[in-house]
DNA sequence: GCAAAAGTGTTGGCTATACACCCATGT
DNA sequence: ACATGGGTGTATAGCCAACACTTTTGC
């Protein structure tokens, strides 16, 4: 066990499942693979883990270089280690998902990489095992959204309950009852009602809310079911 | 990205948090570190990921060599990548937890490795970040026990509801109401009542149950709260 | 006035928890 | 007979889904 130098070393990749919320739909930022094998299929943003770099730092470096964003919410998803998963070489993959605030990223930088936003309900063909990575990320995100409020990470600072509901509908890919959703979320006492109304979405106008500073990273009291 | 050969390679360890259920308490199989650094502290069972070996296979190889067991329930927990986590060298760790059936493992083999079973409520000092690995494993196990029946993996084929309740009490580290537990679990219709009684634990004797074959890997209908 | 979204209220069913109570039996 | 765990029943509280209903306002 102490003979570290005798052991096989491996290439370690960090792949990021980047969620963004655009046009009331959850999207993934993907880029097309330009070379064989699997040319033309779509791929997650990834890179190799470097010397003296934690995988968290690595993921942040990848996100910085592809979206320009520094402070991004990151969560571990899983590791993928099948020796044949990458046809070109034996590569271990460490997978994260990331949540990007609407329109805060650098669109030019994104385009530079040939990247494209795909709605999660109409995804293209993926290379290798990236489809499974995405599936597991969705499951993790849904679990997280049941325990914590994900509004902070994906919505602007001020939002109506309708916008928040749309976000949750996008995450769980199903319609939610407006009245019940409203009562459920407000019962957590995590929101602050503002004296401003959004009159764009309806004639009556809906009040904007803000997440209370004190409950930034708080859990719901119980596991919410959506 | 295609220049695989230029990238840094890393040592990749697979560490196993081995849960066993002994004497009505959840235990962890740990072994003492016999060399510096961190000599005398306790460590998870681990080994290095080899060439052409998936981390699942690697974990199974480690479990086979330390407990003699072939078919063990395994679940991914997380990866640990802090560059300074192992003082001797930069090592990525992939962590699994394993569930060992009571008394099915090879006690001689276990002793050979100097390993020791520690009850989860009185654990020793760990090396490096192994304590966090254990904590995350406990959380994952509790989550799993809320979604699936873990009795199959940790109990003998035949068990009384009292034994099952003790197991759940050990997993969640709290007392559960006997009557309510019974009703909750039986309501899932995953059990088959046998015509045999266990008369050791009580005078009246409790019927043995068995998990129905059809519901081996089934989920509870809802998330159970214990 | 009407449509459409905002927001409130009501109801029935299910689940969790606490706990009372009877059953069977070894000592 | 009584203590002990096995097993059943009941009462209460809280949550959730469905849906009726009221409010506001632009057209």
Tab-separated table of N, CA and C in Angstrom, chain A residues 1-5 7-13 15 31 33 35 43 46-56 76-83 86 88-96 128 136 140 143 223, chain B residues 1-5 7-13 15 31 33 35 43 46-56 76-83 86 88-96 128 136 140 143 223:
chain	number	residue	atom	x	y	z
A	1	UNK	N	0.835	-1.207	0.000
A	1	UNK	CA	0.000	0.000	0.000
A	1	UNK	C	0.865	1.251	0.000
A	2	UNK	N	2.031	1.163	0.663
A	2	UNK	CA	2.857	2.371	0.728
A	2	UNK	C	3.693	2.564	-0.541
A	3	UNK	N	3.722	1.532	-1.398
A	3	UNK	CA	4.530	1.634	-2.602
A	3	UNK	C	3.770	2.352	-3.701
A	4	UNK	N	3.515	3.592	-3.452
A	4	UNK	CA	2.705	4.372	-4.371
A	4	UNK	C	3.265	4.367	-5.801
A	5	UNK	N	4.579	4.431	-5.876
A	5	UNK	CA	5.198	4.634	-7.186
A	5	UNK	C	5.019	3.460	-8.139
A	7	UNK	N	2.250	1.833	-8.632
A	7	UNK	CA	0.869	1.667	-9.093
A	7	UNK	C	0.582	2.373	-10.414
A	8	UNK	N	-0.410	1.849	-11.111
A	8	UNK	CA	-0.825	2.451	-12.378
A	8	UNK	C	-1.435	3.823	-12.137
A	9	UNK	N	-1.062	4.770	-12.980
A	9	UNK	CA	-1.701	6.072	-12.918
A	9	UNK	C	-2.717	6.184	-14.045
A	10	UNK	N	-3.684	7.065	-13.833
A	10	UNK	CA	-4.784	7.163	-14.797
A	10	UNK	C	-5.046	8.597	-15.215
A	11	UNK	N	-5.582	8.708	-16.419
A	11	UNK	CA	-6.101	10.004	-16.850
A	11	UNK	C	-7.422	10.230	-16.144
A	12	UNK	N	-7.584	11.424	-15.589
A	12	UNK	CA	-8.825	11.740	-14.884
A	12	UNK	C	-9.466	12.966	-15.519
A	13	UNK	N	-10.656	12.782	-16.036
A	13	UNK	CA	-11.378	13.900	-16.631
A	13	UNK	C	-12.419	14.425	-15.653
A	15	UNK	N	-16.051	16.220	-15.971
A	15	UNK	CA	-17.107	16.604	-16.916
A	15	UNK	C	-18.211	17.353	-16.195
A	31	UNK	N	-21.486	20.777	-26.318
A	31	UNK	CA	-20.779	21.143	-27.549
A	31	UNK	C	-20.538	19.922	-28.430
A	33	UNK	N	-18.838	17.315	-30.850
A	33	UNK	CA	-17.502	16.741	-30.939
A	33	UNK	C	-17.036	16.838	-32.385
A	35	UNK	N	-14.250	15.616	-33.801
A	35	UNK	CA	-13.274	14.637	-34.316
A	35	UNK	C	-13.726	13.221	-33.942
A	43	UNK	N	-21.436	16.499	-26.575
A	43	UNK	CA	-20.606	16.171	-25.420
A	43	UNK	C	-20.756	17.215	-24.324
A	46	UNK	N	-15.833	19.420	-20.652
A	46	UNK	CA	-14.937	18.652	-19.794
A	46	UNK	C	-13.496	19.048	-20.001
A	47	UNK	N	-12.672	18.515	-19.148
A	47	UNK	CA	-11.243	18.753	-19.264
A	47	UNK	C	-10.527	17.782	-18.351
A	48	UNK	N	-9.222	17.799	-18.400
A	48	UNK	CA	-8.486	16.858	-17.567
A	48	UNK	C	-8.075	17.475	-16.243
A	49	UNK	N	-8.118	16.662	-15.250
A	49	UNK	CA	-7.677	17.097	-13.925
A	49	UNK	C	-6.174	17.308	-13.965
A	50	UNK	N	-5.747	18.467	-13.503
A	50	UNK	CA	-4.324	18.778	-13.543
A	50	UNK	C	-3.656	18.492	-12.208
A	51	UNK	N	-2.350	18.597	-12.263
A	51	UNK	CA	-1.540	18.481	-11.061
A	51	UNK	C	-1.986	19.508	-10.025
A	52	UNK	N	-1.959	19.154	-8.774
A	52	UNK	CA	-2.215	20.110	-7.691
A	52	UNK	C	-3.518	20.878	-7.854
A	53	UNK	N	-4.498	20.225	-8.405
A	53	UNK	CA	-5.787	20.867	-8.617
A	53	UNK	C	-6.857	19.905	-8.114
A	54	UNK	N	-7.750	20.410	-7.272
A	54	UNK	CA	-8.857	19.549	-6.840
A	54	UNK	C	-9.869	19.484	-7.974
A	55	UNK	N	-10.753	18.507	-7.927
A	55	UNK	CA	-11.739	18.394	-9.006
A	55	UNK	C	-12.714	19.568	-8.973
A	56	UNK	N	-12.974	20.106	-7.783
A	56	UNK	CA	-13.810	21.306	-7.689
A	56	UNK	C	-13.176	22.463	-8.453
A	76	UNK	N	-21.335	17.430	-6.860
A	76	UNK	CA	-20.851	16.130	-7.334
A	76	UNK	C	-22.008	15.251	-7.764
A	77	UNK	N	-21.846	14.551	-8.855
A	77	UNK	CA	-22.886	13.623	-9.292
A	77	UNK	C	-22.436	12.174	-9.123
A	78	UNK	N	-21.365	11.801	-9.796
A	78	UNK	CA	-20.903	10.410	-9.733
A	78	UNK	C	-19.574	10.288	-10.444
A	79	UNK	N	-18.977	9.098	-10.377
A	79	UNK	CA	-17.781	8.844	-11.175
A	79	UNK	C	-18.049	7.707	-12.143
A	80	UNK	N	-17.381	7.780	-13.278
A	80	UNK	CA	-17.561	6.786	-14.343
A	80	UNK	C	-16.210	6.181	-14.677
A	81	UNK	N	-16.119	4.874	-14.581
A	81	UNK	CA	-14.800	4.251	-14.613
A	81	UNK	C	-14.675	3.034	-15.525
A	82	UNK	N	-15.702	2.753	-16.273
A	82	UNK	CA	-15.591	1.622	-17.196
A	82	UNK	C	-14.345	1.793	-18.069
A	83	UNK	N	-13.466	0.783	-18.115
A	83	UNK	CA	-12.201	0.943	-18.840
A	83	UNK	C	-12.412	1.221	-20.325
A	86	UNK	N	-14.273	5.484	-22.822
A	86	UNK	CA	-13.735	6.372	-23.843
A	86	UNK	C	-12.941	5.493	-24.812
A	88	UNK	N	-10.820	6.155	-27.058
A	88	UNK	CA	-9.463	6.540	-27.412
A	88	UNK	C	-8.435	6.167	-26.340
A	89	UNK	N	-8.833	6.238	-25.103
A	89	UNK	CA	-7.899	5.953	-24.026
A	89	UNK	C	-8.675	5.637	-22.761
A	90	UNK	N	-8.006	5.074	-21.798
A	90	UNK	CA	-8.651	4.775	-20.540
A	90	UNK	C	-8.706	6.068	-19.714
A	91	UNK	N	-9.912	6.560	-19.532
A	91	UNK	CA	-10.102	7.808	-18.796
A	91	UNK	C	-11.184	7.638	-17.740
A	92	UNK	N	-10.854	7.990	-16.503
A	92	UNK	CA	-11.832	8.055	-15.424
A	92	UNK	C	-12.541	9.394	-15.531
A	93	UNK	N	-13.849	9.406	-15.367
A	93	UNK	CA	-14.533	10.694	-15.406
A	93	UNK	C	-15.221	11.019	-14.089
A	94	UNK	N	-14.959	12.228	-13.602
A	94	UNK	CA	-15.642	12.717	-12.405
A	94	UNK	C	-16.678	13.729	-12.869
A	95	UNK	N	-17.926	13.510	-12.500
A	95	UNK	CA	-19.001	14.337	-13.054
A	95	UNK	C	-19.604	15.281	-12.009
A	96	UNK	N	-19.772	16.524	-12.416
A	96	UNK	CA	-20.461	17.538	-11.618
A	96	UNK	C	-21.663	18.032	-12.393
A	128	UNK	N	-20.190	8.585	-25.958
A	128	UNK	CA	-19.853	7.697	-24.834
A	128	UNK	C	-21.018	7.515	-23.858
A	136	UNK	N	-28.301	10.999	-14.513
A	136	UNK	CA	-28.017	11.023	-13.071
A	136	UNK	C	-28.016	12.440	-12.516
A	140	UNK	N	-30.290	13.953	-9.471
A	140	UNK	CA	-29.690	14.663	-8.326
A	140	UNK	C	-30.282	16.048	-8.174
A	143	UNK	N	-33.683	15.774	-6.685
A	143	UNK	CA	-33.579	15.506	-5.253
A	143	UNK	C	-33.208	16.783	-4.505
A	223	UNK	N	-38.921	17.059	3.489
A	223	UNK	CA	-38.673	16.780	2.081
A	223	UNK	C	-39.924	17.151	1.301
B	1	UNK	N	-7.793	18.616	-26.413
B	1	UNK	CA	-8.593	17.552	-25.770
B	1	UNK	C	-8.191	16.178	-26.293
B	2	UNK	N	-7.824	16.144	-27.591
B	2	UNK	CA	-7.490	14.813	-28.120
B	2	UNK	C	-6.067	14.373	-27.781
B	3	UNK	N	-5.292	15.301	-27.218
B	3	UNK	CA	-3.907	14.966	-26.905
B	3	UNK	C	-3.799	14.301	-25.543
B	4	UNK	N	-4.373	13.142	-25.472
B	4	UNK	CA	-4.453	12.444	-24.190
B	4	UNK	C	-3.086	12.263	-23.544
B	5	UNK	N	-2.105	11.966	-24.387
B	5	UNK	CA	-0.802	11.569	-23.854
B	5	UNK	C	-0.078	12.691	-23.129
B	7	UNK	N	-1.429	14.759	-20.970
B	7	UNK	CA	-2.053	15.133	-19.707
B	7	UNK	C	-1.465	14.395	-18.512
B	8	UNK	N	-1.592	15.056	-17.356
B	8	UNK	CA	-1.124	14.454	-16.120
B	8	UNK	C	-1.941	13.222	-15.781
B	9	UNK	N	-1.269	12.195	-15.349
B	9	UNK	CA	-1.989	11.012	-14.863
B	9	UNK	C	-1.955	10.995	-13.335
B	10	UNK	N	-2.927	10.308	-12.773
B	10	UNK	CA	-3.068	10.342	-11.309
B	10	UNK	C	-3.214	8.949	-10.722
B	11	UNK	N	-2.770	8.848	-9.495
B	11	UNK	CA	-3.055	7.632	-8.738
B	11	UNK	C	-4.514	7.677	-8.326
B	12	UNK	N	-5.218	6.576	-8.514
B	12	UNK	CA	-6.631	6.525	-8.155
B	12	UNK	C	-6.863	5.384	-7.177
B	13	UNK	N	-7.321	5.733	-6.001
B	13	UNK	CA	-7.606	4.721	-4.991
B	13	UNK	C	-9.102	4.445	-4.942
B	15	UNK	N	-11.761	3.295	-2.099
B	15	UNK	CA	-11.905	3.034	-0.668
B	15	UNK	C	-13.315	2.534	-0.364
B	31	UNK	N	-9.220	-0.948	9.442
B	31	UNK	CA	-7.948	-1.516	9.866
B	31	UNK	C	-6.968	-0.428	10.246
B	33	UNK	N	-3.654	1.686	10.640
B	33	UNK	CA	-2.545	2.024	9.752
B	33	UNK	C	-1.250	1.742	10.482
B	35	UNK	N	1.914	2.333	9.486
B	35	UNK	CA	3.122	3.096	9.127
B	35	UNK	C	2.788	4.580	9.080
B	43	UNK	N	-8.298	3.202	9.288
B	43	UNK	CA	-8.449	3.463	7.864
B	43	UNK	C	-9.495	2.550	7.243
B	46	UNK	N	-8.943	-0.198	1.359
B	46	UNK	CA	-8.779	0.449	0.065
B	46	UNK	C	-7.685	-0.202	-0.752
B	47	UNK	N	-7.589	0.236	-1.975
B	47	UNK	CA	-6.549	-0.250	-2.861
B	47	UNK	C	-6.509	0.644	-4.074
B	48	UNK	N	-5.550	0.398	-4.922
B	48	UNK	CA	-5.435	1.254	-6.107
B	48	UNK	C	-6.170	0.662	-7.301
B	49	UNK	N	-6.749	1.543	-8.044
B	49	UNK	CA	-7.426	1.130	-9.267
B	49	UNK	C	-6.369	0.664	-10.260
B	50	UNK	N	-6.605	-0.531	-10.810
B	50	UNK	CA	-5.615	-1.078	-11.730
B	50	UNK	C	-6.000	-0.811	-13.181
B	51	UNK	N	-5.068	-1.151	-14.023
B	51	UNK	CA	-5.305	-1.093	-15.462
B	51	UNK	C	-6.496	-1.968	-15.831
B	52	UNK	N	-7.273	-1.519	-16.778
B	52	UNK	CA	-8.361	-2.346	-17.326
B	52	UNK	C	-9.300	-2.880	-16.264
B	53	UNK	N	-9.499	-2.112	-15.239
B	53	UNK	CA	-10.370	-2.537	-14.139
B	53	UNK	C	-11.314	-1.379	-13.831
B	54	UNK	N	-12.612	-1.643	-13.804
B	54	UNK	CA	-13.538	-0.590	-13.409
B	54	UNK	C	-13.466	-0.418	-11.905
B	55	UNK	N	-13.951	0.698	-11.393
B	55	UNK	CA	-13.874	0.904	-9.945
B	55	UNK	C	-14.797	-0.086	-9.216
B	56	UNK	N	-15.890	-0.483	-9.849
B	56	UNK	CA	-16.751	-1.515	-9.265
B	56	UNK	C	-15.971	-2.813	-9.071
B	76	UNK	N	-21.964	3.649	-4.956
B	76	UNK	CA	-21.069	4.808	-5.031
B	76	UNK	C	-21.445	5.850	-3.980
B	77	UNK	N	-20.446	6.431	-3.359
B	77	UNK	CA	-20.720	7.491	-2.395
B	77	UNK	C	-20.270	8.853	-2.930
B	78	UNK	N	-19.008	8.995	-3.216
B	78	UNK	CA	-18.480	10.273	-3.669
B	78	UNK	C	-17.027	10.106	-4.083
B	79	UNK	N	-16.449	11.166	-4.615
B	79	UNK	CA	-15.013	11.152	-4.884
B	79	UNK	C	-14.333	12.250	-4.085
B	80	UNK	N	-13.090	12.011	-3.719
B	80	UNK	CA	-12.313	12.942	-2.900
B	80	UNK	C	-11.033	13.278	-3.628
B	81	UNK	N	-10.809	14.559	-3.838
B	81	UNK	CA	-9.747	14.936	-4.766
B	81	UNK	C	-8.831	16.040	-4.286
B	82	UNK	N	-8.988	16.454	-3.042
B	82	UNK	CA	-8.078	17.480	-2.535
B	82	UNK	C	-6.625	17.025	-2.758
B	83	UNK	N	-5.808	17.875	-3.391
B	83	UNK	CA	-4.441	17.450	-3.722
B	83	UNK	C	-3.605	17.099	-2.496
B	86	UNK	N	-3.929	13.064	0.875
B	86	UNK	CA	-3.004	12.016	1.299
B	86	UNK	C	-1.622	12.660	1.389
B	88	UNK	N	1.287	11.491	1.615
B	88	UNK	CA	2.433	10.863	0.965
B	88	UNK	C	2.492	11.113	-0.539
B	89	UNK	N	1.327	11.213	-1.150
B	89	UNK	CA	1.292	11.416	-2.597
B	89	UNK	C	-0.066	11.938	-2.998
B	90	UNK	N	-0.163	12.456	-4.201
B	90	UNK	CA	-1.434	12.951	-4.686
B	90	UNK	C	-2.259	11.752	-5.163
B	91	UNK	N	-3.322	11.477	-4.421
B	91	UNK	CA	-4.173	10.331	-4.729
B	91	UNK	C	-5.633	10.760	-4.760
B	92	UNK	N	-6.308	10.432	-5.861
B	92	UNK	CA	-7.752	10.620	-5.964
B	92	UNK	C	-8.405	9.426	-5.297
B	93	UNK	N	-9.442	9.642	-4.519
B	93	UNK	CA	-10.116	8.493	-3.926
B	93	UNK	C	-11.568	8.386	-4.382
B	94	UNK	N	-11.930	7.194	-4.830
B	94	UNK	CA	-13.313	6.906	-5.197
B	94	UNK	C	-13.906	6.058	-4.081
B	95	UNK	N	-15.002	6.517	-3.505
B	95	UNK	CA	-15.521	5.847	-2.312
B	95	UNK	C	-16.826	5.105	-2.577
B	96	UNK	N	-16.873	3.888	-2.079
B	96	UNK	CA	-18.082	3.072	-2.113
B	96	UNK	C	-18.482	2.718	-0.688
B	128	UNK	N	-6.495	10.819	7.414
B	128	UNK	CA	-6.877	11.708	6.303
B	128	UNK	C	-8.336	12.155	6.395
B	136	UNK	N	-20.521	10.638	4.917
B	136	UNK	CA	-21.315	10.664	3.697
B	136	UNK	C	-21.940	9.309	3.397
B	140	UNK	N	-25.908	8.419	2.867
B	140	UNK	CA	-26.393	7.709	1.686
B	140	UNK	C	-27.150	6.444	2.077
B	143	UNK	N	-30.533	7.389	3.345
B	143	UNK	CA	-31.400	7.731	2.226
B	143	UNK	C	-31.873	6.470	1.521
B	223	UNK	N	-41.489	7.675	-0.248
B	223	UNK	CA	-40.307	7.803	0.577
B	223	UNK	C	-40.703	7.588	2.032
